CSV table of C-alpha atoms in Angstrom, one decimal:
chain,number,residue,atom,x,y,z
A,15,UNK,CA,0.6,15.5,-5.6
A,16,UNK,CA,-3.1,15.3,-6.2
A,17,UNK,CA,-4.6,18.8,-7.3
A,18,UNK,CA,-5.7,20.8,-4.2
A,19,UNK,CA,-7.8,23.7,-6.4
A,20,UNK,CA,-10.2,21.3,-8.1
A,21,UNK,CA,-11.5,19.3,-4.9
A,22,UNK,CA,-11.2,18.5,-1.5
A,23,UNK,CA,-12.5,15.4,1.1
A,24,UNK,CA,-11.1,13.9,4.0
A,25,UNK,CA,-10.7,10.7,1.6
A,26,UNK,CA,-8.6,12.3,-0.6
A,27,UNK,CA,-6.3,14.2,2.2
A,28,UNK,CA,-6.2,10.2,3.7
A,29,UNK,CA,-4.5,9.2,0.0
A,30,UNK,CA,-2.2,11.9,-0.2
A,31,UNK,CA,-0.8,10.7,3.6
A,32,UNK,CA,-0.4,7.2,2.6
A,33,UNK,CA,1.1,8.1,-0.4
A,34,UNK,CA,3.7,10.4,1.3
A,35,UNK,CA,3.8,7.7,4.7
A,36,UNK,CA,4.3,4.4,2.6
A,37,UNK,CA,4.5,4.7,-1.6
A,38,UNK,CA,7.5,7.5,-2.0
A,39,UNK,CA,9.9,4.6,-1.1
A,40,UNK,CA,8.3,2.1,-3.9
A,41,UNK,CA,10.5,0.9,-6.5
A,42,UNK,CA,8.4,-0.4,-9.7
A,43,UNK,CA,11.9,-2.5,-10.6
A,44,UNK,CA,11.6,-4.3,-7.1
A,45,UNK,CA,8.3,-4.9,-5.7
A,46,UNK,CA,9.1,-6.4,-2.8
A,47,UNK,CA,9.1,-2.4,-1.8
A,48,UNK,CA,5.4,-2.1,-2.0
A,49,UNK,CA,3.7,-1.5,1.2
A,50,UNK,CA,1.4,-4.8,2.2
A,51,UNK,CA,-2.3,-4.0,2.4
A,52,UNK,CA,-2.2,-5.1,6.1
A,53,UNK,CA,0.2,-2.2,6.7
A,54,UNK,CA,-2.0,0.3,5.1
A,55,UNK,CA,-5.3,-0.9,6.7
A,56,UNK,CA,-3.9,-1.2,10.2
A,57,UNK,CA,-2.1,2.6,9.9
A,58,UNK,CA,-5.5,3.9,9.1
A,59,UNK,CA,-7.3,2.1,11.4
A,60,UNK,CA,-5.5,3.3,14.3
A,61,UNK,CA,-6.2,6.4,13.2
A,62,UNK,CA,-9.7,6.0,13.4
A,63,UNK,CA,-10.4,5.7,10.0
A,64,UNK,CA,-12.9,3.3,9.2
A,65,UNK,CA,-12.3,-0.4,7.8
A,66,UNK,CA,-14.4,0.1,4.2
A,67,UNK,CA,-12.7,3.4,3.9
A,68,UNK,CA,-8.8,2.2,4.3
A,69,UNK,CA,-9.4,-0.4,2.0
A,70,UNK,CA,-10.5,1.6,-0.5
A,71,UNK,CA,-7.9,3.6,-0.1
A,72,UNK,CA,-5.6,0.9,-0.4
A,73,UNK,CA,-7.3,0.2,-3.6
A,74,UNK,CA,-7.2,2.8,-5.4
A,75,UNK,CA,-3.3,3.5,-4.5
A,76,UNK,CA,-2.2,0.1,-5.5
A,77,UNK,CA,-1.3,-1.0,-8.7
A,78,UNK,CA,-3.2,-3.7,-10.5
A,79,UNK,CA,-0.4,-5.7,-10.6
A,80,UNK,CA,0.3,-6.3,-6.5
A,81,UNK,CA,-3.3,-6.6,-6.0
A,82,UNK,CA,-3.4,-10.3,-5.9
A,83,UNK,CA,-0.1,-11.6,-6.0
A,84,UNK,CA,1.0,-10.1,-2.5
A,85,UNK,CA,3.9,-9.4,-1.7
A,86,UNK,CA,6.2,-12.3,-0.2
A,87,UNK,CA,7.6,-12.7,3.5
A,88,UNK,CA,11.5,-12.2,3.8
A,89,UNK,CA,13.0,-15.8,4.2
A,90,UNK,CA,11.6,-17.5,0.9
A,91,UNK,CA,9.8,-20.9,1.4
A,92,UNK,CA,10.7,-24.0,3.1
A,93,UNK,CA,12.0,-25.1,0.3
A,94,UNK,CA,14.4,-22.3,-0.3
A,95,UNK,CA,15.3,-22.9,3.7
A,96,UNK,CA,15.6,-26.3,3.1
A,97,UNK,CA,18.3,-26.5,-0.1
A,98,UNK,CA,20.6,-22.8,1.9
């Protein structure tokens, strides 16, 4: 949990939600587990957070490493399809 005594801002209280809404069930060991950014942006959105802001706070809660792989959709490829 981030530190309540030091500071406080409506960005911060936004991280700690999406941490406790979408990261608690992330398993470093399997990361199809991750959240997708899509999911994160569109829950803040609706919120009526702004589009700059929930991608920034998507940024800073995800780890280098899913930042540009992505996370892959359920079914594997066509190929994967094709050979089952």
């Amino acid at each position: 949990m981030l530190s309540p005594h030091i500071h406080h801002s409506e960005g911060l209280d936004l991280t700690q939600e999406i941490i406790d809404q979408f990261w608690v069930t992330y398993d470093e060991e399997n990361k199809q587990t991750a959240p997708t950014k899509d999911e994160i942006i569109t829950y803040l959105t609706s919120k009526g957070v702004s589009k700059n802001l929930a991608e920034a706070v998507d940024m800073v809660l995800r780890p280098f490493e899913l930042r540009k792989v992505g996370r892959r959709k359920k079914g594997g490829n066509l190929l994967t399809k094709f050979l089952t």
